[in-house]
């Protein structure tokens, strides 16, 4: 019946597992991942985050357990988030030389100097109000916040951070941080800008883990409207002009189109943040037996890389490293 009909035989390249592997266009590698870790004040603490199964808060005396496991799996990039009880209006714990993240950074770099420590540069985990800067009235004062964010970046670089990753979404943050790093002698330290960060509902579990929920209002005056696409290019363009070395899109899964836009528009490395809500949904579905978690996670992270991400910041880093090793 089909002998006189001309059509393409696309299935020829799907005929076996070996054939499919040979022609596969997008590959995940353990080197693609940055693994986030929550570091909490206190001793002998390993607290599982209720909304993020298999994600824990570690006190400094137990931190190396997690770091060593990640290292042995081939993970060479980490990001630390501090969980503190002593907070104030200006988030002074973020830029304290003996701050918890600064101490964690020094500890890790001393034992594993080849690990890249990426420093999340923000104030929300350290402010009593939970916002990412200095409050004036009921709003965040952009320019006053920049001064403190610059101090935070310099303190993180001094502690040994290899990359500064500002996540605050203040206007001009890349320019001010770049100037401060250069003035302090850290001209060699790159900036991984959270260039495109949306005011997303996918951040809920993180705010539980880091105790960073705003005490009033929301972050919609400084984080982006999820409905906007062109604005993402304007935000990223500003950061490129101000000296960013990497461009991050956060969240990732519902913003694959934005990742592709940023990839097409700029030639800097693109980072996708596979955020806490995306992680928690997969874990919840897996615990209910609704999905094959390992296969779904590989598919999900592959979609981010296929969309244009060079690097993926993900809580699944250890899980995927194990899966890739088994493959």
CSV table of C-alpha atoms in Angstrom, one decimal, residues 92-235:
chain,number,residue,atom,x,y,z
A,92,UNK,CA,24.7,42.0,59.0
A,93,UNK,CA,25.3,38.2,59.3
A,94,UNK,CA,25.6,38.1,55.5
A,95,UNK,CA,28.8,40.2,55.4
A,96,UNK,CA,30.3,39.2,58.8
A,97,UNK,CA,33.8,37.8,58.4
A,98,UNK,CA,32.9,35.0,60.8
A,99,UNK,CA,29.5,34.5,59.2
A,100,UNK,CA,28.3,30.9,58.9
A,101,UNK,CA,28.7,30.8,55.1
A,102,UNK,CA,32.1,32.4,55.3
A,103,UNK,CA,33.2,29.7,57.8
A,104,UNK,CA,31.7,27.0,55.7
A,105,UNK,CA,33.6,28.3,52.6
A,106,UNK,CA,36.9,28.4,54.4
A,107,UNK,CA,36.4,24.9,55.8
A,108,UNK,CA,35.6,23.4,52.4
A,109,UNK,CA,38.4,25.2,50.5
A,110,UNK,CA,40.9,24.0,53.1
A,111,UNK,CA,40.1,20.3,52.6
A,112,UNK,CA,39.0,20.4,48.9
A,113,UNK,CA,40.8,23.3,47.2
A,114,UNK,CA,39.6,22.1,43.8
A,115,UNK,CA,35.9,22.5,44.8
A,116,UNK,CA,34.4,25.7,43.3
A,117,UNK,CA,32.4,27.5,46.0
A,118,UNK,CA,29.7,29.7,44.5
A,119,UNK,CA,28.5,32.3,47.0
A,120,UNK,CA,24.9,33.3,46.9
A,121,UNK,CA,25.0,37.1,47.6
A,122,UNK,CA,21.8,38.2,49.2
A,123,UNK,CA,20.5,39.4,52.6
A,124,UNK,CA,17.1,37.8,52.9
A,125,UNK,CA,18.3,34.8,55.0
A,126,UNK,CA,19.9,37.3,57.5
A,127,UNK,CA,17.3,40.1,57.7
A,128,UNK,CA,14.7,40.2,60.4
A,129,UNK,CA,12.1,41.2,57.9
A,130,UNK,CA,13.1,38.6,55.3
A,131,UNK,CA,13.6,41.0,52.4
A,132,UNK,CA,16.7,41.2,50.2
A,133,UNK,CA,17.8,44.6,51.2
A,134,UNK,CA,17.4,47.6,53.5
A,135,UNK,CA,13.8,48.6,54.2
A,136,UNK,CA,12.6,52.2,53.8
A,137,UNK,CA,9.0,52.5,54.8
A,138,UNK,CA,7.5,49.4,53.3
A,139,UNK,CA,9.8,49.1,50.4
A,140,UNK,CA,13.3,48.0,49.8
A,141,UNK,CA,15.8,50.9,49.3
A,142,UNK,CA,17.7,49.9,46.2
A,143,UNK,CA,20.8,52.0,46.5
A,144,UNK,CA,21.3,51.5,50.3
A,145,UNK,CA,20.9,47.8,49.7
A,146,UNK,CA,23.7,47.9,47.1
A,147,UNK,CA,26.2,49.1,49.6
A,148,UNK,CA,25.6,46.1,51.9
A,149,UNK,CA,25.5,43.6,49.0
A,150,UNK,CA,28.9,44.8,47.9
A,151,UNK,CA,30.2,44.3,51.5
A,152,UNK,CA,28.8,40.8,51.4
A,153,UNK,CA,30.4,40.0,48.1
A,154,UNK,CA,33.8,41.1,49.3
A,155,UNK,CA,33.5,39.2,52.5
A,156,UNK,CA,32.6,36.0,50.6
A,157,UNK,CA,35.6,36.5,48.2
A,158,UNK,CA,37.9,37.0,51.2
A,159,UNK,CA,36.6,33.8,52.7
A,160,UNK,CA,37.6,31.9,49.6
A,161,UNK,CA,34.5,31.9,47.4
A,162,UNK,CA,35.5,31.3,43.7
A,163,UNK,CA,32.3,32.8,42.2
A,164,UNK,CA,30.0,35.6,43.5
A,165,UNK,CA,26.4,34.9,42.6
A,166,UNK,CA,24.2,37.9,43.5
A,167,UNK,CA,20.5,36.9,43.7
A,168,UNK,CA,19.0,40.1,45.1
A,169,UNK,CA,17.6,41.7,41.9
A,170,UNK,CA,18.5,45.2,42.9
A,171,UNK,CA,19.1,47.5,40.0
A,172,UNK,CA,22.8,48.0,39.4
A,173,UNK,CA,23.9,45.2,41.6
A,174,UNK,CA,26.4,43.7,39.1
A,175,UNK,CA,28.1,47.1,38.5
A,176,UNK,CA,28.4,47.9,42.2
A,177,UNK,CA,29.6,44.4,43.2
A,178,UNK,CA,32.1,44.4,40.4
A,179,UNK,CA,33.5,47.7,41.4
A,180,UNK,CA,33.8,46.6,45.1
A,181,UNK,CA,35.5,43.3,44.2
A,182,UNK,CA,38.0,45.1,41.9
A,183,UNK,CA,38.8,47.7,44.6
A,184,UNK,CA,39.4,45.0,47.1
A,185,UNK,CA,41.8,43.2,44.8
A,186,UNK,CA,39.4,40.4,43.6
A,187,UNK,CA,39.5,41.3,39.9
A,188,UNK,CA,39.9,37.6,39.2
A,189,UNK,CA,36.6,36.6,40.8
A,190,UNK,CA,33.7,36.2,38.3
A,191,UNK,CA,30.1,37.2,38.9
A,192,UNK,CA,27.4,34.7,38.3
A,193,UNK,CA,24.4,37.0,38.1
A,194,UNK,CA,20.9,35.9,38.9
A,195,UNK,CA,20.1,38.0,35.9
A,196,UNK,CA,16.6,36.8,35.3
A,197,UNK,CA,14.8,36.0,38.6
A,198,UNK,CA,11.0,35.8,38.7
A,199,UNK,CA,8.7,36.4,41.6
A,200,UNK,CA,7.7,32.8,41.5
A,201,UNK,CA,5.5,30.5,43.6
A,202,UNK,CA,8.1,27.8,43.2
A,203,UNK,CA,10.3,29.1,46.0
A,204,UNK,CA,8.2,28.0,49.0
A,205,UNK,CA,10.2,25.0,50.2
A,206,UNK,CA,13.5,27.0,50.0
A,207,UNK,CA,12.0,29.7,52.2
A,208,UNK,CA,11.2,27.0,54.7
A,209,UNK,CA,14.7,25.6,54.5
A,210,UNK,CA,16.5,28.9,54.8
A,211,UNK,CA,14.0,30.6,57.0
A,212,UNK,CA,13.8,33.5,54.6
A,213,UNK,CA,10.0,34.2,54.1
A,214,UNK,CA,9.3,37.9,54.0
A,215,UNK,CA,7.6,39.1,57.2
A,216,UNK,CA,5.4,41.5,55.2
A,217,UNK,CA,4.5,42.1,51.6
A,218,UNK,CA,6.2,40.2,48.8
A,219,UNK,CA,9.2,40.6,46.5
A,220,UNK,CA,7.3,41.6,43.4
A,221,UNK,CA,8.8,45.1,43.3
A,222,UNK,CA,12.2,43.7,42.7
A,223,UNK,CA,11.7,40.2,41.2
A,224,UNK,CA,10.2,39.9,37.8
A,225,UNK,CA,6.6,39.3,36.7
A,226,UNK,CA,6.2,35.7,35.5
A,227,UNK,CA,4.2,36.9,32.6
A,228,UNK,CA,7.0,38.9,31.1
A,229,UNK,CA,9.4,37.7,28.5
A,230,UNK,CA,11.0,40.8,26.8
A,231,UNK,CA,11.9,42.2,30.3
A,232,UNK,CA,14.2,39.2,30.8
A,233,UNK,CA,16.4,40.3,27.9
A,234,UNK,CA,16.5,43.9,29.3
A,235,UNK,CA,17.6,42.6,32.7
